[in-house]
Amino acid sequence: MEQQVQERLAALTGRALAPYVSRPAAEDVTVLVDGLITCGRALYNEVVQIPAGERTVSVADGLSEWEYCLAAGPRGYGAHADWNHARGLARVLQKLARALELHRGMSVL
């Protein structure tokens, strides 16, 4: 994952996983979700290239969770549901990023 993508991912997940008292306005949550999805699609495309035989349980789970989160969308309606969706996306993206970095570290050895 490129440094710029890593920085963008860290910024987005940091905003999404901020304490509830720091929840952004509804319009900002929509922009946040869009950013997480855009960044997540790029990350997913990298992780899915890990050969099936080299995928850990965490990689397989992360890929499945990402697909589920995209398909399910927010559970419920309103700003709180969107905020929870952003938080779920952020957690999955962190998992995928860790799995990718671990895989790359292992393949170097």
PDB file of N, CA and C in Angstrom:
ATOM      1  N   MET A   1       0.855  -1.172   0.000  1.00  0.00           N
ATOM      2  CA  MET A   1       0.000   0.000   0.000  1.00  0.00           C
ATOM      3  C   MET A   1       0.901   1.234   0.000  1.00  0.00           C
ATOM      4  N   GLU A   2       0.613   2.145  -0.867  1.00  0.00           N
ATOM      5  CA  GLU A   2       1.397   3.364  -0.974  1.00  0.00           C
ATOM      6  C   GLU A   2       1.288   4.201   0.291  1.00  0.00           C
ATOM      7  N   GLN A   3       2.319   4.982   0.565  1.00  0.00           N
ATOM      8  CA  GLN A   3       2.347   5.829   1.757  1.00  0.00           C
ATOM      9  C   GLN A   3       1.164   6.793   1.778  1.00  0.00           C
ATOM     10  N   GLN A   4       0.848   7.369   0.633  1.00  0.00           N
ATOM     11  CA  GLN A   4      -0.258   8.321   0.549  1.00  0.00           C
ATOM     12  C   GLN A   4      -1.594   7.645   0.884  1.00  0.00           C
ATOM     13  N   VAL A   5      -1.781   6.425   0.409  1.00  0.00           N
ATOM     14  CA  VAL A   5      -3.010   5.678   0.702  1.00  0.00           C
ATOM     15  C   VAL A   5      -3.054   5.335   2.190  1.00  0.00           C
ATOM     16  N   GLN A   6      -1.907   4.944   2.751  1.00  0.00           N
ATOM     17  CA  GLN A   6      -1.845   4.638   4.184  1.00  0.00           C
ATOM     18  C   GLN A   6      -2.229   5.855   5.014  1.00  0.00           C
ATOM     19  N   GLU A   7      -1.719   7.013   4.644  1.00  0.00           N
ATOM     20  CA  GLU A   7      -2.019   8.239   5.379  1.00  0.00           C
ATOM     21  C   GLU A   7      -3.498   8.597   5.263  1.00  0.00           C
ATOM     22  N   ARG A   8      -4.051   8.451   4.079  1.00  0.00           N
ATOM     23  CA  ARG A   8      -5.479   8.740   3.864  1.00  0.00           C
ATOM     24  C   ARG A   8      -6.333   7.774   4.682  1.00  0.00           C
ATOM     25  N   LEU A   9      -5.962   6.499   4.670  1.00  0.00           N
ATOM     26  CA  LEU A   9      -6.687   5.494   5.429  1.00  0.00           C
ATOM     27  C   LEU A   9      -6.623   5.791   6.925  1.00  0.00           C
ATOM     28  N   ALA A  10      -5.446   6.151   7.409  1.00  0.00           N
ATOM     29  CA  ALA A  10      -5.296   6.476   8.830  1.00  0.00           C
ATOM     30  C   ALA A  10      -6.153   7.682   9.213  1.00  0.00           C
ATOM     31  N   ALA A  11      -6.186   8.687   8.356  1.00  0.00           N
ATOM     32  CA  ALA A  11      -6.993   9.875   8.639  1.00  0.00           C
ATOM     33  C   ALA A  11      -8.485   9.537   8.663  1.00  0.00           C
ATOM     34  N   LEU A  12      -8.934   8.770   7.676  1.00  0.00           N
ATOM     35  CA  LEU A  12     -10.355   8.407   7.601  1.00  0.00           C
ATOM     36  C   LEU A  12     -10.777   7.526   8.770  1.00  0.00           C
ATOM     37  N   THR A  13      -9.988   6.500   9.065  1.00  0.00           N
ATOM     38  CA  THR A  13     -10.362   5.605  10.161  1.00  0.00           C
ATOM     39  C   THR A  13     -10.274   6.328  11.497  1.00  0.00           C
ATOM     40  N   GLY A  14      -9.331   7.238  11.624  1.00  0.00           N
ATOM     41  CA  GLY A  14      -9.241   8.026  12.858  1.00  0.00           C
ATOM     42  C   GLY A  14     -10.482   8.871  13.084  1.00  0.00           C
ATOM     43  N   ARG A  15     -10.983   9.480  12.028  1.00  0.00           N
ATOM     44  CA  ARG A  15     -12.214  10.279  12.139  1.00  0.00           C
ATOM     45  C   ARG A  15     -13.411   9.392  12.438  1.00  0.00           C
ATOM     46  N   ALA A  16     -13.471   8.235  11.788  1.00  0.00           N
ATOM     47  CA  ALA A  16     -14.622   7.343  11.976  1.00  0.00           C
ATOM     48  C   ALA A  16     -14.634   6.710  13.355  1.00  0.00           C
ATOM     49  N   LEU A  17     -13.471   6.460  13.912  1.00  0.00           N
ATOM     50  CA  LEU A  17     -13.390   5.773  15.204  1.00  0.00           C
ATOM     51  C   LEU A  17     -13.185   6.732  16.370  1.00  0.00           C
ATOM     52  N   ALA A  18     -13.418   8.001  16.126  1.00  0.00           N
ATOM     53  CA  ALA A  18     -13.354   8.992  17.199  1.00  0.00           C
ATOM     54  C   ALA A  18     -14.471   8.708  18.214  1.00  0.00           C
ATOM     55  N   PRO A  19     -14.327   9.195  19.421  1.00  0.00           N
ATOM     56  CA  PRO A  19     -15.402   8.989  20.414  1.00  0.00           C
ATOM     57  C   PRO A  19     -16.735   9.551  19.910  1.00  0.00           C
ATOM     58  N   TYR A  20     -17.812   8.976  20.408  1.00  0.00           N
ATOM     59  CA  TYR A  20     -19.142   9.395  19.964  1.00  0.00           C
ATOM     60  C   TYR A  20     -19.386  10.885  20.174  1.00  0.00           C
ATOM     61  N   VAL A  21     -18.810  11.452  21.206  1.00  0.00           N
ATOM     62  CA  VAL A  21     -19.015  12.885  21.437  1.00  0.00           C
ATOM     63  C   VAL A  21     -18.384  13.721  20.337  1.00  0.00           C
ATOM     64  N   SER A  22     -17.483  13.127  19.562  1.00  0.00           N
ATOM     65  CA  SER A  22     -16.811  13.824  18.461  1.00  0.00           C
ATOM     66  C   SER A  22     -17.431  13.500  17.110  1.00  0.00           C
ATOM     67  N   ARG A  23     -18.611  12.878  17.123  1.00  0.00           N
ATOM     68  CA  ARG A  23     -19.258  12.506  15.862  1.00  0.00           C
ATOM     69  C   ARG A  23     -19.478  13.744  15.001  1.00  0.00           C
ATOM     70  N   PRO A  24     -19.071  13.667  13.746  1.00  0.00           N
ATOM     71  CA  PRO A  24     -19.262  14.812  12.839  1.00  0.00           C
ATOM     72  C   PRO A  24     -20.745  15.019  12.510  1.00  0.00           C
ATOM     73  N   ALA A  25     -21.026  16.137  11.898  1.00  0.00           N
ATOM     74  CA  ALA A  25     -22.380  16.432  11.430  1.00  0.00           C
ATOM     75  C   ALA A  25     -22.775  15.405  10.378  1.00  0.00           C
ATOM     76  N   ALA A  26     -24.066  15.234  10.181  1.00  0.00           N
ATOM     77  CA  ALA A  26     -24.589  14.218   9.265  1.00  0.00           C
ATOM     78  C   ALA A  26     -23.978  14.342   7.868  1.00  0.00           C
ATOM     79  N   GLU A  27     -23.849  15.555   7.366  1.00  0.00           N
ATOM     80  CA  GLU A  27     -23.281  15.751   6.033  1.00  0.00           C
ATOM     81  C   GLU A  27     -21.825  15.290   5.982  1.00  0.00           C
ATOM     82  N   ASP A  28     -21.099  15.543   7.065  1.00  0.00           N
ATOM     83  CA  ASP A  28     -19.698  15.138   7.132  1.00  0.00           C
ATOM     84  C   ASP A  28     -19.558  13.625   7.248  1.00  0.00           C
ATOM     85  N   VAL A  29     -20.521  12.980   7.906  1.00  0.00           N
ATOM     86  CA  VAL A  29     -20.495  11.521   8.003  1.00  0.00           C
ATOM     87  C   VAL A  29     -20.696  10.907   6.621  1.00  0.00           C
ATOM     88  N   THR A  30     -21.563  11.500   5.825  1.00  0.00           N
ATOM     89  CA  THR A  30     -21.783  11.016   4.457  1.00  0.00           C
ATOM     90  C   THR A  30     -20.502  11.106   3.645  1.00  0.00           C
ATOM     91  N   VAL A  31     -19.802  12.206   3.758  1.00  0.00           N
ATOM     92  CA  VAL A  31     -18.527  12.379   3.051  1.00  0.00           C
ATOM     93  C   VAL A  31     -17.503  11.373   3.585  1.00  0.00           C
ATOM     94  N   LEU A  32     -17.508  11.154   4.887  1.00  0.00           N
ATOM     95  CA  LEU A  32     -16.598  10.192   5.511  1.00  0.00           C
ATOM     96  C   LEU A  32     -16.852   8.780   4.988  1.00  0.00           C
ATOM     97  N   VAL A  33     -18.105   8.375   4.928  1.00  0.00           N
ATOM     98  CA  VAL A  33     -18.451   7.048   4.414  1.00  0.00           C
ATOM     99  C   VAL A  33     -17.998   6.913   2.962  1.00  0.00           C
ATOM    100  N   ASP A  34     -18.234   7.939   2.162  1.00  0.00           N
ATOM    101  CA  ASP A  34     -17.786   7.901   0.764  1.00  0.00           C
ATOM    102  C   ASP A  34     -16.272   7.729   0.674  1.00  0.00           C
ATOM    103  N   GLY A  35     -15.538   8.440   1.511  1.00  0.00           N
ATOM    104  CA  GLY A  35     -14.088   8.322   1.527  1.00  0.00           C
ATOM    105  C   GLY A  35     -13.628   6.947   1.966  1.00  0.00           C
ATOM    106  N   LEU A  36     -14.282   6.399   2.984  1.00  0.00           N
ATOM    107  CA  LEU A  36     -13.936   5.060   3.455  1.00  0.00           C
ATOM    108  C   LEU A  36     -14.192   4.014   2.367  1.00  0.00           C
ATOM    109  N   ILE A  37     -15.293   4.155   1.670  1.00  0.00           N
ATOM    110  CA  ILE A  37     -15.617   3.196   0.609  1.00  0.00           C
ATOM    111  C   ILE A  37     -14.611   3.313  -0.541  1.00  0.00           C
ATOM    112  N   THR A  38     -14.279   4.524  -0.936  1.00  0.00           N
ATOM    113  CA  THR A  38     -13.309   4.718  -2.015  1.00  0.00           C
ATOM    114  C   THR A  38     -11.953   4.133  -1.635  1.00  0.00           C
ATOM    115  N   CYS A  39     -11.481   4.477  -0.461  1.00  0.00           N
ATOM    116  CA  CYS A  39     -10.192   3.965   0.015  1.00  0.00           C
ATOM    117  C   CYS A  39     -10.269   2.447   0.207  1.00  0.00           C
ATOM    118  N   GLY A  40     -11.388   1.984   0.719  1.00  0.00           N
ATOM    119  CA  GLY A  40     -11.575   0.563   0.963  1.00  0.00           C
ATOM    120  C   GLY A  40     -11.576  -0.271  -0.299  1.00  0.00           C
ATOM    121  N   ARG A  41     -12.141   0.250  -1.352  1.00  0.00           N
ATOM    122  CA  ARG A  41     -12.140  -0.492  -2.625  1.00  0.00           C
ATOM    123  C   ARG A  41     -10.716  -0.683  -3.141  1.00  0.00           C
ATOM    124  N   ALA A  42      -9.903   0.350  -3.004  1.00  0.00           N
ATOM    125  CA  ALA A  42      -8.503   0.235  -3.434  1.00  0.00           C
ATOM    126  C   ALA A  42      -7.764  -0.783  -2.569  1.00  0.00           C
ATOM    127  N   LEU A  43      -7.990  -0.721  -1.266  1.00  0.00           N
ATOM    128  CA  LEU A  43      -7.347  -1.669  -0.356  1.00  0.00           C
ATOM    129  C   LEU A  43      -7.837  -3.090  -0.616  1.00  0.00           C
ATOM    130  N   TYR A  44      -9.133  -3.258  -0.784  1.00  0.00           N
ATOM    131  CA  TYR A  44      -9.714  -4.564  -1.082  1.00  0.00           C
ATOM    132  C   TYR A  44      -9.068  -5.154  -2.328  1.00  0.00           C
ATOM    133  N   ASN A  45      -8.904  -4.332  -3.374  1.00  0.00           N
ATOM    134  CA  ASN A  45      -8.302  -4.812  -4.622  1.00  0.00           C
ATOM    135  C   ASN A  45      -6.876  -5.304  -4.416  1.00  0.00           C
ATOM    136  N   GLU A  46      -6.167  -4.725  -3.467  1.00  0.00           N
ATOM    137  CA  GLU A  46      -4.814  -5.207  -3.151  1.00  0.00           C
ATOM    138  C   GLU A  46      -4.865  -6.508  -2.357  1.00  0.00           C
ATOM    139  N   VAL A  47      -5.733  -6.542  -1.358  1.00  0.00           N
ATOM    140  CA  VAL A  47      -5.796  -7.713  -0.478  1.00  0.00           C
ATOM    141  C   VAL A  47      -6.317  -8.933  -1.220  1.00  0.00           C
ATOM    142  N   VAL A  48      -7.271  -8.751  -2.100  1.00  0.00           N
ATOM    143  CA  VAL A  48      -7.865  -9.875  -2.817  1.00  0.00           C
ATOM    144  C   VAL A  48      -6.844 -10.533  -3.760  1.00  0.00           C
ATOM    145  N   GLN A  49      -5.759  -9.834  -4.048  1.00  0.00           N
ATOM    146  CA  GLN A  49      -4.718 -10.405  -4.893  1.00  0.00           C
ATOM    147  C   GLN A  49      -3.803 -11.375  -4.139  1.00  0.00           C
ATOM    148  N   ILE A  50      -3.922 -11.433  -2.827  1.00  0.00           N
ATOM    149  CA  ILE A  50      -3.158 -12.414  -2.058  1.00  0.00           C
ATOM    150  C   ILE A  50      -3.661 -13.792  -2.474  1.00  0.00           C
ATOM    151  N   PRO A  51      -2.779 -14.669  -2.927  1.00  0.00           N
ATOM    152  CA  PRO A  51      -3.220 -15.998  -3.355  1.00  0.00           C
ATOM    153  C   PRO A  51      -3.994 -16.709  -2.238  1.00  0.00           C
ATOM    154  N   ALA A  52      -5.051 -17.410  -2.621  1.00  0.00           N
ATOM    155  CA  ALA A  52      -5.928 -18.074  -1.645  1.00  0.00           C
ATOM    156  C   ALA A  52      -5.138 -18.949  -0.675  1.00  0.00           C
ATOM    157  N   GLY A  53      -4.128 -19.633  -1.157  1.00  0.00           N
ATOM    158  CA  GLY A  53      -3.334 -20.506  -0.301  1.00  0.00           C
ATOM    159  C   GLY A  53      -2.477 -19.767   0.718  1.00  0.00           C
ATOM    160  N   GLU A  54      -2.302 -18.462   0.519  1.00  0.00           N
ATOM    161  CA  GLU A  54      -1.488 -17.650   1.425  1.00  0.00           C
ATOM    162  C   GLU A  54      -2.338 -16.773   2.340  1.00  0.00           C
ATOM    163  N   ARG A  55      -3.636 -16.838   2.197  1.00  0.00           N
ATOM    164  CA  ARG A  55      -4.521 -16.001   3.019  1.00  0.00           C
ATOM    165  C   ARG A  55      -4.673 -16.589   4.413  1.00  0.00           C
ATOM    166  N   THR A  56      -4.527 -15.730   5.392  1.00  0.00           N
ATOM    167  CA  THR A  56      -4.780 -16.144   6.766  1.00  0.00           C
ATOM    168  C   THR A  56      -6.281 -16.081   7.027  1.00  0.00           C
ATOM    169  N   VAL A  57      -6.689 -16.585   8.154  1.00  0.00           N
ATOM    170  CA  VAL A  57      -8.097 -16.495   8.550  1.00  0.00           C
ATOM    171  C   VAL A  57      -8.506 -15.031   8.632  1.00  0.00           C
ATOM    172  N   SER A  58      -7.613 -14.196   9.134  1.00  0.00           N
ATOM    173  CA  SER A  58      -7.912 -12.774   9.254  1.00  0.00           C
ATOM    174  C   SER A  58      -8.141 -12.132   7.887  1.00  0.00           C
ATOM    175  N   VAL A  59      -7.362 -12.517   6.894  1.00  0.00           N
ATOM    176  CA  VAL A  59      -7.540 -11.988   5.539  1.00  0.00           C
ATOM    177  C   VAL A  59      -8.899 -12.416   5.001  1.00  0.00           C
ATOM    178  N   ALA A  60      -9.199 -13.693   5.110  1.00  0.00           N
ATOM    179  CA  ALA A  60     -10.478 -14.202   4.604  1.00  0.00           C
ATOM    180  C   ALA A  60     -11.651 -13.532   5.314  1.00  0.00           C
ATOM    181  N   ASP A  61     -11.542 -13.387   6.631  1.00  0.00           N
ATOM    182  CA  ASP A  61     -12.606 -12.725   7.391  1.00  0.00           C
ATOM    183  C   ASP A  61     -12.754 -11.262   6.972  1.00  0.00           C
ATOM    184  N   GLY A  62     -11.634 -10.581   6.831  1.00  0.00           N
ATOM    185  CA  GLY A  62     -11.677  -9.176   6.441  1.00  0.00           C
ATOM    186  C   GLY A  62     -12.327  -8.971   5.081  1.00  0.00           C
ATOM    187  N   LEU A  63     -11.992  -9.830   4.133  1.00  0.00           N
ATOM    188  CA  LEU A  63     -12.609  -9.730   2.804  1.00  0.00           C
ATOM    189  C   LEU A  63     -14.116  -9.963   2.880  1.00  0.00           C
ATOM    190  N   SER A  64     -14.516 -10.969   3.644  1.00  0.00           N
ATOM    191  CA  SER A  64     -15.955 -11.252   3.799  1.00  0.00           C
ATOM    192  C   SER A  64     -16.673 -10.111   4.516  1.00  0.00           C
ATOM    193  N   GLU A  65     -16.041  -9.579   5.549  1.00  0.00           N
ATOM    194  CA  GLU A  65     -16.649  -8.469   6.295  1.00  0.00           C
ATOM    195  C   GLU A  65     -16.795  -7.229   5.419  1.00  0.00           C
ATOM    196  N   TRP A  66     -15.793  -6.963   4.583  1.00  0.00           N
ATOM    197  CA  TRP A  66     -15.869  -5.814   3.689  1.00  0.00           C
ATOM    198  C   TRP A  66     -17.037  -5.974   2.722  1.00  0.00           C
ATOM    199  N   GLU A  67     -17.143  -7.137   2.116  1.00  0.00           N
ATOM    200  CA  GLU A  67     -18.233  -7.390   1.182  1.00  0.00           C
ATOM    201  C   GLU A  67     -19.592  -7.248   1.878  1.00  0.00           C
ATOM    202  N   TYR A  68     -19.678  -7.760   3.099  1.00  0.00           N
ATOM    203  CA  TYR A  68     -20.933  -7.649   3.846  1.00  0.00           C
ATOM    204  C   TYR A  68     -21.260  -6.185   4.141  1.00  0.00           C
ATOM    205  N   CYS A  69     -20.288  -5.438   4.644  1.00  0.00           N
ATOM    206  CA  CYS A  69     -20.531  -4.032   4.998  1.00  0.00           C
ATOM    207  C   CYS A  69     -20.985  -3.225   3.795  1.00  0.00           C
ATOM    208  N   LEU A  70     -20.379  -3.469   2.651  1.00  0.00           N
ATOM    209  CA  LEU A  70     -20.797  -2.750   1.445  1.00  0.00           C
ATOM    210  C   LEU A  70     -22.213  -3.124   1.034  1.00  0.00           C
ATOM    211  N   ALA A  71     -22.507  -4.415   1.075  1.00  0.00           N
ATOM    212  CA  ALA A  71     -23.830  -4.881   0.656  1.00  0.00           C
ATOM    213  C   ALA A  71     -24.922  -4.457   1.642  1.00  0.00           C
ATOM    214  N   ALA A  72     -24.634  -4.528   2.931  1.00  0.00           N
ATOM    215  CA  ALA A  72     -25.642  -4.249   3.955  1.00  0.00           C
ATOM    216  C   ALA A  72     -25.905  -2.761   4.108  1.00  0.00           C
ATOM    217  N   GLY A  73     -24.859  -1.952   3.972  1.00  0.00           N
ATOM    218  CA  GLY A  73     -25.027  -0.516   4.198  1.00  0.00           C
ATOM    219  C   GLY A  73     -25.374  -0.243   5.650  1.00  0.00           C
ATOM    220  N   PRO A  74     -25.813   0.965   5.934  1.00  0.00           N
ATOM    221  CA  PRO A  74     -26.180   1.294   7.318  1.00  0.00           C
ATOM    222  C   PRO A  74     -27.366   0.468   7.788  1.00  0.00           C
ATOM    223  N   ARG A  75     -27.332   0.081   9.029  1.00  0.00           N
ATOM    224  CA  ARG A  75     -28.453  -0.661   9.622  1.00  0.00           C
ATOM    225  C   ARG A  75     -29.343   0.349  10.321  1.00  0.00           C
ATOM    226  N   GLY A  76     -30.459   0.638   9.721  1.00  0.00           N
ATOM    227  CA  GLY A  76     -31.359   1.645  10.266  1.00  0.00           C
ATOM    228  C   GLY A  76     -31.295   2.905   9.422  1.00  0.00           C
ATOM    229  N   TYR A  77     -31.850   3.985   9.975  1.00  0.00           N
ATOM    230  CA  TYR A  77     -31.925   5.237   9.243  1.00  0.00           C
ATOM    231  C   TYR A  77     -31.414   6.370  10.109  1.00  0.00           C
ATOM    232  N   GLY A  78     -30.911   7.364   9.456  1.00  0.00           N
ATOM    233  CA  GLY A  78     -30.504   8.570  10.152  1.00  0.00           C
ATOM    234  C   GLY A  78     -29.016   8.654  10.400  1.00  0.00           C
ATOM    235  N   ALA A  79     -28.650   9.761  11.031  1.00  0.00           N
ATOM    236  CA  ALA A  79     -27.236  10.083  11.252  1.00  0.00           C
ATOM    237  C   ALA A  79     -26.539   9.040  12.115  1.00  0.00           C
ATOM    238  N   HIS A  80     -27.224   8.531  13.116  1.00  0.00           N
ATOM    239  CA  HIS A  80     -26.582   7.547  13.995  1.00  0.00           C
ATOM    240  C   HIS A  80     -26.285   6.248  13.247  1.00  0.00           C
ATOM    241  N   ALA A  81     -27.191   5.811  12.409  1.00  0.00           N
ATOM    242  CA  ALA A  81     -26.966   4.594  11.619  1.00  0.00           C
ATOM    243  C   ALA A  81     -25.801   4.795  10.652  1.00  0.00           C
ATOM    244  N   ASP A  82     -25.728   5.954  10.027  1.00  0.00           N
ATOM    245  CA  ASP A  82     -24.628   6.245   9.117  1.00  0.00           C
ATOM    246  C   ASP A  82     -23.298   6.284   9.860  1.00  0.00           C
ATOM    247  N   TRP A  83     -23.300   6.868  11.038  1.00  0.00           N
ATOM    248  CA  TRP A  83     -22.093   6.941  11.862  1.00  0.00           C
ATOM    249  C   TRP A  83     -21.624   5.530  12.250  1.00  0.00           C
ATOM    250  N   ASN A  84     -22.546   4.688  12.658  1.00  0.00           N
ATOM    251  CA  ASN A  84     -22.177   3.306  13.000  1.00  0.00           C
ATOM    252  C   ASN A  84     -21.652   2.557  11.780  1.00  0.00           C
ATOM    253  N   HIS A  85     -22.222   2.820  10.625  1.00  0.00           N
ATOM    254  CA  HIS A  85     -21.753   2.199   9.383  1.00  0.00           C
ATOM    255  C   HIS A  85     -20.312   2.642   9.094  1.00  0.00           C
ATOM    256  N   ALA A  86     -20.048   3.922   9.244  1.00  0.00           N
ATOM    257  CA  ALA A  86     -18.684   4.432   9.041  1.00  0.00           C
ATOM    258  C   ALA A  86     -17.713   3.750   9.994  1.00  0.00           C
ATOM    259  N   ARG A  87     -18.119   3.574  11.233  1.00  0.00           N
ATOM    260  CA  ARG A  87     -17.251   2.937  12.226  1.00  0.00           C
ATOM    261  C   ARG A  87     -16.991   1.471  11.862  1.00  0.00           C
ATOM    262  N   GLY A  88     -18.006   0.793  11.383  1.00  0.00           N
ATOM    263  CA  GLY A  88     -17.833  -0.600  10.960  1.00  0.00           C
ATOM    264  C   GLY A  88     -16.894  -0.716   9.774  1.00  0.00           C
ATOM    265  N   LEU A  89     -17.081   0.159   8.801  1.00  0.00           N
ATOM    266  CA  LEU A  89     -16.190   0.171   7.638  1.00  0.00           C
ATOM    267  C   LEU A  89     -14.746   0.424   8.076  1.00  0.00           C
ATOM    268  N   ALA A  90     -14.563   1.370   8.977  1.00  0.00           N
ATOM    269  CA  ALA A  90     -13.214   1.711   9.436  1.00  0.00           C
ATOM    270  C   ALA A  90     -12.543   0.526  10.112  1.00  0.00           C
ATOM    271  N   ARG A  91     -13.281  -0.195  10.934  1.00  0.00           N
ATOM    272  CA  ARG A  91     -12.698  -1.359  11.621  1.00  0.00           C
ATOM    273  C   ARG A  91     -12.279  -2.436  10.620  1.00  0.00           C
ATOM    274  N   VAL A  92     -13.106  -2.675   9.629  1.00  0.00           N
ATOM    275  CA  VAL A  92     -12.778  -3.675   8.614  1.00  0.00           C
ATOM    276  C   VAL A  92     -11.559  -3.225   7.809  1.00  0.00           C
ATOM    277  N   LEU A  93     -11.494  -1.959   7.469  1.00  0.00           N
ATOM    278  CA  LEU A  93     -10.351  -1.459   6.709  1.00  0.00           C
ATOM    279  C   LEU A  93      -9.061  -1.574   7.514  1.00  0.00           C
ATOM    280  N   GLN A  94      -9.132  -1.326   8.791  1.00  0.00           N
ATOM    281  CA  GLN A  94      -7.942  -1.508   9.631  1.00  0.00           C
ATOM    282  C   GLN A  94      -7.500  -2.966   9.609  1.00  0.00           C
ATOM    283  N   LYS A  95      -8.456  -3.864   9.678  1.00  0.00           N
ATOM    284  CA  LYS A  95      -8.148  -5.296   9.642  1.00  0.00           C
ATOM    285  C   LYS A  95      -7.493  -5.680   8.316  1.00  0.00           C
ATOM    286  N   LEU A  96      -8.043  -5.195   7.214  1.00  0.00           N
ATOM    287  CA  LEU A  96      -7.479  -5.499   5.899  1.00  0.00           C
ATOM    288  C   LEU A  96      -6.073  -4.905   5.741  1.00  0.00           C
ATOM    289  N   ALA A  97      -5.887  -3.683   6.234  1.00  0.00           N
ATOM    290  CA  ALA A  97      -4.573  -3.055   6.129  1.00  0.00           C
ATOM    291  C   ALA A  97      -3.534  -3.827   6.938  1.00  0.00           C
ATOM    292  N   ARG A  98      -3.898  -4.249   8.158  1.00  0.00           N
ATOM    293  CA  ARG A  98      -2.971  -5.045   8.978  1.00  0.00           C
ATOM    294  C   ARG A  98      -2.650  -6.369   8.294  1.00  0.00           C
ATOM    295  N   ALA A  99      -3.664  -7.003   7.727  1.00  0.00           N
ATOM    296  CA  ALA A  99      -3.459  -8.293   7.050  1.00  0.00           C
ATOM    297  C   ALA A  99      -2.529  -8.134   5.848  1.00  0.00           C
ATOM    298  N   LEU A 100      -2.704  -7.064   5.088  1.00  0.00           N
ATOM    299  CA  LEU A 100      -1.857  -6.826   3.927  1.00  0.00           C
ATOM    300  C   LEU A 100      -0.417  -6.574   4.360  1.00  0.00           C
ATOM    301  N   GLU A 101      -0.238  -5.762   5.368  1.00  0.00           N
ATOM    302  CA  GLU A 101       1.114  -5.478   5.846  1.00  0.00           C
ATOM    303  C   GLU A 101       1.768  -6.743   6.404  1.00  0.00           C
ATOM    304  N   LEU A 102       1.014  -7.545   7.112  1.00  0.00           N
ATOM    305  CA  LEU A 102       1.553  -8.798   7.641  1.00  0.00           C
ATOM    306  C   LEU A 102       1.955  -9.720   6.496  1.00  0.00           C
ATOM    307  N   HIS A 103       1.085  -9.832   5.506  1.00  0.00           N
ATOM    308  CA  HIS A 103       1.399 -10.698   4.359  1.00  0.00           C
ATOM    309  C   HIS A 103       2.663 -10.225   3.655  1.00  0.00           C
ATOM    310  N   ARG A 104       2.773  -8.948   3.441  1.00  0.00           N
ATOM    311  CA  ARG A 104       3.960  -8.411   2.773  1.00  0.00           C
ATOM    312  C   ARG A 104       5.212  -8.633   3.610  1.00  0.00           C
ATOM    313  N   GLY A 105       5.087  -8.488   4.910  1.00  0.00           N
ATOM    314  CA  GLY A 105       6.224  -8.740   5.793  1.00  0.00           C
ATOM    315  C   GLY A 105       6.650 -10.187   5.769  1.00  0.00           C
ATOM    316  N   MET A 106       5.679 -11.085   5.697  1.00  0.00           N
ATOM    317  CA  MET A 106       5.973 -12.517   5.673  1.00  0.00           C
ATOM    318  C   MET A 106       6.586 -12.913   4.341  1.00  0.00           C
ATOM    319  N   SER A 107       6.151 -12.303   3.258  1.00  0.00           N
ATOM    320  CA  SER A 107       6.636 -12.715   1.945  1.00  0.00           C
ATOM    321  C   SER A 107       8.068 -12.218   1.697  1.00  0.00           C
ATOM    322  N   VAL A 108       8.515 -11.256   2.495  1.00  0.00           N
ATOM    323  CA  VAL A 108       9.871 -10.742   2.349  1.00  0.00           C
ATOM    324  C   VAL A 108      10.872 -11.708   2.971  1.00  0.00           C
ATOM    325  N   LEU A 109      10.450 -12.431   3.993  1.00  0.00           N
ATOM    326  CA  LEU A 109      11.364 -13.339   4.711  1.00  0.00           C
ATOM    327  C   LEU A 109      11.791 -14.510   3.880  1.00  0.00           C
TER     328      LEU A 109
END
